[in-house]
mmCIF file of C-alpha atoms in Angstrom:
data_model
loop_
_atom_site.group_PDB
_atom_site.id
_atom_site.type_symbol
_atom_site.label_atom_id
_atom_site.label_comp_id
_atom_site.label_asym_id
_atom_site.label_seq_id
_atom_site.Cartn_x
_atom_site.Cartn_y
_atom_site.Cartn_z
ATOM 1 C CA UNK A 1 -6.743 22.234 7.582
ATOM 2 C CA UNK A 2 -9.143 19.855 7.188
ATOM 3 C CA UNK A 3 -12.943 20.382 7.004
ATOM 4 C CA UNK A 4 -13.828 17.272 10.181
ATOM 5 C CA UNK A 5 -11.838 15.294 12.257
ATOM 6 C CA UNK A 6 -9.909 12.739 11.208
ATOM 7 C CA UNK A 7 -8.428 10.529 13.286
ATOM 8 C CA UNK A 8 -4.634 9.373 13.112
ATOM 9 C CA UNK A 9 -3.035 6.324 14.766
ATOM 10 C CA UNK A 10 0.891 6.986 14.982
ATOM 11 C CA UNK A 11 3.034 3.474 16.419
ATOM 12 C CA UNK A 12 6.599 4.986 17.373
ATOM 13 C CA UNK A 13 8.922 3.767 20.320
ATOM 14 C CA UNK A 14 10.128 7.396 20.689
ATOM 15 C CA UNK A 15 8.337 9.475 23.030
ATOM 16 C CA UNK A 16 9.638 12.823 21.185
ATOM 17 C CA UNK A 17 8.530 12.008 17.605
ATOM 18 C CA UNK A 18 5.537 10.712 18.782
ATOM 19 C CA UNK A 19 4.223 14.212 20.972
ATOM 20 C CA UNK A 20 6.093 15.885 17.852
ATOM 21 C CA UNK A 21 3.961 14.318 15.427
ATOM 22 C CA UNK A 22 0.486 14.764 17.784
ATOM 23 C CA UNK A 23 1.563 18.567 18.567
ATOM 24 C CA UNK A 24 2.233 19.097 14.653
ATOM 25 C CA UNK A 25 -1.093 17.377 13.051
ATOM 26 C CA UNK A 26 -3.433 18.232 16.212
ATOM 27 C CA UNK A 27 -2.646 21.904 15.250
ATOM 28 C CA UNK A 28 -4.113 21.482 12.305
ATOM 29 C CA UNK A 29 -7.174 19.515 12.955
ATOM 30 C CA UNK A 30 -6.364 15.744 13.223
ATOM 31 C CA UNK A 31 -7.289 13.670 15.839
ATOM 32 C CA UNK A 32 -3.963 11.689 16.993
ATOM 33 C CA UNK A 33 -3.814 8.779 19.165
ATOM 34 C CA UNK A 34 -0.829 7.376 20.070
ATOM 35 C CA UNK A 35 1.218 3.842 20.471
ATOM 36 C CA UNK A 36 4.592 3.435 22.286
ATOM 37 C CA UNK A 37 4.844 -0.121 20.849
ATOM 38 C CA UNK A 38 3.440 -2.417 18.252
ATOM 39 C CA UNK A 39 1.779 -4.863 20.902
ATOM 40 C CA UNK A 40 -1.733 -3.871 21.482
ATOM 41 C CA UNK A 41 -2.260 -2.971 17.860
ATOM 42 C CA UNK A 42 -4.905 -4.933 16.660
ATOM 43 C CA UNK A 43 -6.987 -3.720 20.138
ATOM 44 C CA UNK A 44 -6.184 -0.236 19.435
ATOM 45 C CA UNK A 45 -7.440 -0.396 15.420
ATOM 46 C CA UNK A 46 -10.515 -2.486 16.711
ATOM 47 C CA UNK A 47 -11.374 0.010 19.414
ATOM 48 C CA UNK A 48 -10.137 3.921 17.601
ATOM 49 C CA UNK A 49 -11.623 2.972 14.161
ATOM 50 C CA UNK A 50 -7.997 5.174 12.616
ATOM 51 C CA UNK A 51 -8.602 6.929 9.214
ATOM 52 C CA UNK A 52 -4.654 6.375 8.416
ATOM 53 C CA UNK A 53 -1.973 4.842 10.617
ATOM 54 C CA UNK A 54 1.443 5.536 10.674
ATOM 55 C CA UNK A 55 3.938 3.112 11.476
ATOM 56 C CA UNK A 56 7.684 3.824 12.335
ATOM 57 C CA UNK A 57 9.971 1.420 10.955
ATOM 58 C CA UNK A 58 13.171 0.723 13.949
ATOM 59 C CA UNK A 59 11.475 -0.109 16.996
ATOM 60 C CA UNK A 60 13.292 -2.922 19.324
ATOM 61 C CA UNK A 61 10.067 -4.815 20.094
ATOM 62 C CA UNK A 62 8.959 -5.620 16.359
ATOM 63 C CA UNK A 63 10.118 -4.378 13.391
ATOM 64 C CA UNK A 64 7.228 -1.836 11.067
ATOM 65 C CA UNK A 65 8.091 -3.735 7.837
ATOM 66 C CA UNK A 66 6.388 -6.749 10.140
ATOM 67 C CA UNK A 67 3.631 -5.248 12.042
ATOM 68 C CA UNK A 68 2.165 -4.271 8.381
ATOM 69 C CA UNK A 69 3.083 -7.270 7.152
ATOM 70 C CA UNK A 70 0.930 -8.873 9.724
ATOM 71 C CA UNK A 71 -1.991 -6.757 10.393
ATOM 72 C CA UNK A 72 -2.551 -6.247 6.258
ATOM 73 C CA UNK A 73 -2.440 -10.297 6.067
ATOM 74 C CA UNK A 74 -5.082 -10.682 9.398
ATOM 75 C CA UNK A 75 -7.052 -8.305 7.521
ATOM 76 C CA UNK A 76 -7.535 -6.033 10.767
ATOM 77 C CA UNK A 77 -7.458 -2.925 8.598
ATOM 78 C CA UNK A 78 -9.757 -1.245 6.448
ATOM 79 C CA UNK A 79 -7.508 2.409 6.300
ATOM 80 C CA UNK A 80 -4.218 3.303 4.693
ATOM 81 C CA UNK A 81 -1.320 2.238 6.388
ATOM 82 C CA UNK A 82 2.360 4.141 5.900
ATOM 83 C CA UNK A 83 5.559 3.594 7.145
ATOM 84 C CA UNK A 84 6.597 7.173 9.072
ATOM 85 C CA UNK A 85 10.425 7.133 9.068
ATOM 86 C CA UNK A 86 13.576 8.984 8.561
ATOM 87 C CA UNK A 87 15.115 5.688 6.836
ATOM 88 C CA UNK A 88 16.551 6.908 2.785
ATOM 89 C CA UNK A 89 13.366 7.053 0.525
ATOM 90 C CA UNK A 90 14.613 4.241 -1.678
ATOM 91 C CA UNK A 91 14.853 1.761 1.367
ATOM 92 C CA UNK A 92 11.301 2.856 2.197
ATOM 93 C CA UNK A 93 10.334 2.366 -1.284
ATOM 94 C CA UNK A 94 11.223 -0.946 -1.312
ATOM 95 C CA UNK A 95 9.915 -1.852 2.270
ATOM 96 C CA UNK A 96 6.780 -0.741 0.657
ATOM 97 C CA UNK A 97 6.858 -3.292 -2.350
ATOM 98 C CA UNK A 98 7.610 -6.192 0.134
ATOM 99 C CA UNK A 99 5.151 -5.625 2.591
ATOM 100 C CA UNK A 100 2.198 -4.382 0.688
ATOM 101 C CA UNK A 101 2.203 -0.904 2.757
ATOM 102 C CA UNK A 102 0.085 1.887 1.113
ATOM 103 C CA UNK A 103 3.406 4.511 1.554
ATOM 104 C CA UNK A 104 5.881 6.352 3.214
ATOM 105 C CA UNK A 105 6.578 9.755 4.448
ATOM 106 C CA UNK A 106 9.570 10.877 6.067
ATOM 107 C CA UNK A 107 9.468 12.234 9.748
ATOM 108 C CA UNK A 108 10.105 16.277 9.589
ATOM 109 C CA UNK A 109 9.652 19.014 11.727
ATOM 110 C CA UNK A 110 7.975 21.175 8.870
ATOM 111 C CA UNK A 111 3.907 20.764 10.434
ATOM 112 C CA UNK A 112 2.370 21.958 6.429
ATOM 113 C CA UNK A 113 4.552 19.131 4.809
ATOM 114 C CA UNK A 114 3.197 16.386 7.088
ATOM 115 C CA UNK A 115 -0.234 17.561 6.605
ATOM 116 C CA UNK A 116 -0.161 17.860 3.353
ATOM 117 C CA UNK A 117 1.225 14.137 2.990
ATOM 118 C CA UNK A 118 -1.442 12.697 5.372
ATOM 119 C CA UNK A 119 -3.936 14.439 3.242
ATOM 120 C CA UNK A 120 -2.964 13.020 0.202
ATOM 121 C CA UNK A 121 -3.030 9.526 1.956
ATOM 122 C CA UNK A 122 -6.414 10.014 3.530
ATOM 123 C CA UNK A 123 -8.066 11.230 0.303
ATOM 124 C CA UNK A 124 -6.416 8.573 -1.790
ATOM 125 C CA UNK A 125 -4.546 11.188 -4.229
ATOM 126 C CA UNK A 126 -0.797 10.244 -2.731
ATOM 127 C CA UNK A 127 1.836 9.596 -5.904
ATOM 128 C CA UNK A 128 1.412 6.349 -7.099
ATOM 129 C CA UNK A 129 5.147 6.490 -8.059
ATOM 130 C CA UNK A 130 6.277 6.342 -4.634
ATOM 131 C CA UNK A 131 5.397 2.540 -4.247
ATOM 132 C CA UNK A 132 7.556 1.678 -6.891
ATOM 133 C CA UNK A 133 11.664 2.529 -6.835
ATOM 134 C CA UNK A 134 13.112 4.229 -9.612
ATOM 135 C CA UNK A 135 15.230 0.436 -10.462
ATOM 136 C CA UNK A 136 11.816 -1.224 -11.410
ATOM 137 C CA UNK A 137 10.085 1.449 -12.716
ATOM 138 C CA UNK A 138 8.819 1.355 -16.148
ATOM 139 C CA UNK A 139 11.638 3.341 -18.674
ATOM 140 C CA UNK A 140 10.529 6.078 -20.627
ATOM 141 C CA UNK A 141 13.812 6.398 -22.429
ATOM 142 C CA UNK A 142 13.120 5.215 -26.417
ATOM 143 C CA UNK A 143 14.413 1.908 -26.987
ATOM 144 C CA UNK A 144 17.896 1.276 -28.632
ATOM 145 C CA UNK A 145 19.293 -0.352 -31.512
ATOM 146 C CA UNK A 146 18.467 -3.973 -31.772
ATOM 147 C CA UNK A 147 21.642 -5.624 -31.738
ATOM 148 C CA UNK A 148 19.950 -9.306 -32.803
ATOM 149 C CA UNK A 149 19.049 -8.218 -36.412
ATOM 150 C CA UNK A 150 21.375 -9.298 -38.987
ATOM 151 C CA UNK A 151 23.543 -6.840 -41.129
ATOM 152 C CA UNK A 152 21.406 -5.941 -43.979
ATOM 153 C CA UNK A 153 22.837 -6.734 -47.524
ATOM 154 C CA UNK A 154 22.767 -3.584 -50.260
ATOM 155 C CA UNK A 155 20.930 -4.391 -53.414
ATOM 156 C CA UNK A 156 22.952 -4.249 -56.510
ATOM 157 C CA UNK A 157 20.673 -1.081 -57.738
ATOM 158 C CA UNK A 158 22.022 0.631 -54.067
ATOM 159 C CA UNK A 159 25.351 0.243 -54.973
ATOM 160 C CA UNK A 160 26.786 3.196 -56.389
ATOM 161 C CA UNK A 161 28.424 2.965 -59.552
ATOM 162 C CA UNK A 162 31.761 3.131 -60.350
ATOM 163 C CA UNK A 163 33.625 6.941 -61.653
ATOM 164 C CA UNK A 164 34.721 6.563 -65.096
ATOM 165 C CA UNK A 165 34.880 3.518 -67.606
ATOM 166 C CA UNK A 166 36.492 0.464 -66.606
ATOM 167 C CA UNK A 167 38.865 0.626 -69.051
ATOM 168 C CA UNK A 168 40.019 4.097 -67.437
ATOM 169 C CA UNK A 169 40.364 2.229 -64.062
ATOM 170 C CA UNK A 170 43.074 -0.554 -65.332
ATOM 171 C CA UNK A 171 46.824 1.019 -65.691
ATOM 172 C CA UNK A 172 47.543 0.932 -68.942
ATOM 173 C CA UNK A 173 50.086 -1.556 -70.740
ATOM 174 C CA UNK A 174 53.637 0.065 -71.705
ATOM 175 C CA UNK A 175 55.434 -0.580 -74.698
ATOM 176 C CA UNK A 176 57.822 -2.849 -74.578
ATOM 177 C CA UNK A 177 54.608 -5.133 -72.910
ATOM 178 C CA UNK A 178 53.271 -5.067 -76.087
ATOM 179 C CA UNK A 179 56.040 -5.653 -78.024
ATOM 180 C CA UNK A 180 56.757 -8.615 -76.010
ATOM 181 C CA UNK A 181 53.317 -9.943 -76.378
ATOM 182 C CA UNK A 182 53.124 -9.469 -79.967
ATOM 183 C CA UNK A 183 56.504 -10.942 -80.797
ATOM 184 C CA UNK A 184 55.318 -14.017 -78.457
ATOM 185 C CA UNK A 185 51.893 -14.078 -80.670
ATOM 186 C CA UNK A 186 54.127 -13.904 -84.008
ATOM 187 C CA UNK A 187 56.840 -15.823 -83.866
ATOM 188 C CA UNK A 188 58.397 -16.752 -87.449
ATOM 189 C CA UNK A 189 57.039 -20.235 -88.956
ATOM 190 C CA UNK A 190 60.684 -21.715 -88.960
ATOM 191 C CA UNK A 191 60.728 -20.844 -85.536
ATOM 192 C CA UNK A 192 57.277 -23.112 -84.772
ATOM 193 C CA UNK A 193 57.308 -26.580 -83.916
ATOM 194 C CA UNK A 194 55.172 -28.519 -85.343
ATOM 195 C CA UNK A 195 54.135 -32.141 -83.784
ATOM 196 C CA UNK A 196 53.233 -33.662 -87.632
ATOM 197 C CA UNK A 197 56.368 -36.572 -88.282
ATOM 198 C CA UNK A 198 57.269 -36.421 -92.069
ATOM 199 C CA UNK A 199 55.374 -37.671 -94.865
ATOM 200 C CA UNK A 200 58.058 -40.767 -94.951
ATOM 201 C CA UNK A 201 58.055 -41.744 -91.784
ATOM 202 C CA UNK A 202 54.237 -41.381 -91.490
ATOM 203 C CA UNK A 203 52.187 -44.460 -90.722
ATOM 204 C CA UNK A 204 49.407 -46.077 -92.792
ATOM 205 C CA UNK A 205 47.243 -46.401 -90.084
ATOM 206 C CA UNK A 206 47.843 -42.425 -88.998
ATOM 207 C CA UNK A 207 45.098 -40.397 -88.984
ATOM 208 C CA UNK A 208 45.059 -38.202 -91.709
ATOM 209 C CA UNK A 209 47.088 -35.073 -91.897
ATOM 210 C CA UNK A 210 44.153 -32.760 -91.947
ATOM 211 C CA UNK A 211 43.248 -33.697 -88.249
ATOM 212 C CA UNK A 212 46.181 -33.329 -86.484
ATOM 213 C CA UNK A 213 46.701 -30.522 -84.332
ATOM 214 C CA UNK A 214 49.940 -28.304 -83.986
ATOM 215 C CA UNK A 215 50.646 -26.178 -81.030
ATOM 216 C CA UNK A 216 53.553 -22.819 -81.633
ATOM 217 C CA UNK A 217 56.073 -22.460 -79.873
ATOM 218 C CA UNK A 218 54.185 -20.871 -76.926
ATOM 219 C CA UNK A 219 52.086 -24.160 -76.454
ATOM 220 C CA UNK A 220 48.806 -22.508 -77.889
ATOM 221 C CA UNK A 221 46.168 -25.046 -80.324
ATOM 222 C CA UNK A 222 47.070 -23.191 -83.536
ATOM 223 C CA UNK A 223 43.959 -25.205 -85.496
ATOM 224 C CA UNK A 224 43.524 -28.155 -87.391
ATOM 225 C CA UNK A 225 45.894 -29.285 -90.415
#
């Protein structure tokens, strides 16, 4: 209960929730005045000096989003002012972000609840959290991977090495390869062909012998004659 007096101003259109909310915070030591409509408002701050007002949000004459809206940009109040609604909290939430509202707190029957929340609002200690909906609120989760950083390349001394020799990693050669390589590498000097014309049929202005080149019979350079 609190210690003086306070005085509440409660704008509904409904005549039940507003002698609910009178009979519920009266009981417990508020002073509650009370507003059937949003016209009048600014006579009714000027003249009850509220501690908190609560606003309901669906009323036919003018919608709460814009009486706040209005009375926080005339500057006509100096107290807290909170939507009082049974709207879902995360339209409220958001109500509260566009129209600069202090809070919310949802209409119940439970008299200790709404105390407790008009407490918190009077004595400045309500949940800062609840002006902000859980969509825009800062993350706490730890940031992911970057996906914008290139693939990083593994210096050669990273690279494992390789199991065994590299000789051990070729197949080795069978035997009738190497036959057929060295009977290709050796093939019998009758068998070579040699690009040299004969001695009689040479030219005088040849070059001499000794510089000519001769290629086997597999097309290697053999060397210099």
């Amino acid at each position: 209960m609190s210690a003086t007096k306070r005085r509440i101003l409660v704008v509904d259109d409904s005549e039940i929730c507003r002698e609910l909310v009178k009979l519920l915070l009266q009981s417990r030591g508020f002073e509650v005045i009370t507003l059937d409509s949003p016209f009048g408002f600014g006579a009714a701050v000027a003249r009850e000096q509220p501690d908190l007002v609560l606003v309901d949000v669906n009323m036919p004459a003018l919608h709460g989003g814009k009486l706040v809206e209005v009375a926080l940009q005339k500057g006509i109040l100096t107290c807290p002012i909170v939507f009082h609604s049974d709207r879902p909290a995360r339209e409220l939430q958001s109500l509260v972000l566009s129209t600069g509202a202090s809070g919310f707190i949802p209409k119940t029957n439970d008299g200790d609840e709404l105390a407790s929340r008009v407490e918190e609002y009077l004595n400045g200690t309500w949940q800062k959290r609840d002006r902000a909906p859980e969509s825009i609120r800062p993350s706490t989760a730890p940031p992911g991977p970057r996906t914008d950083v290139p693939p990083r390349i593994a210096r050669a001394s990273e690279v494992p090495p390789l199991s065994g020799s590299s000789s051990q990693s070729l197949p080795p050669l069978s035997a009738a390869a190497l036959s057929a390589a060295r009977t290709a590498d050796a093939a019998p000097m009758s068998q070579r062909n040699f690009d040299a014309p004969p001695l009689s049929q040479r030219s005088p202005d040849a070059a001499p012998h000794s510089q000519r080149t001769i290629t086997s019979s597999t097309g290697w350079v053999r060397g210099k004659f």
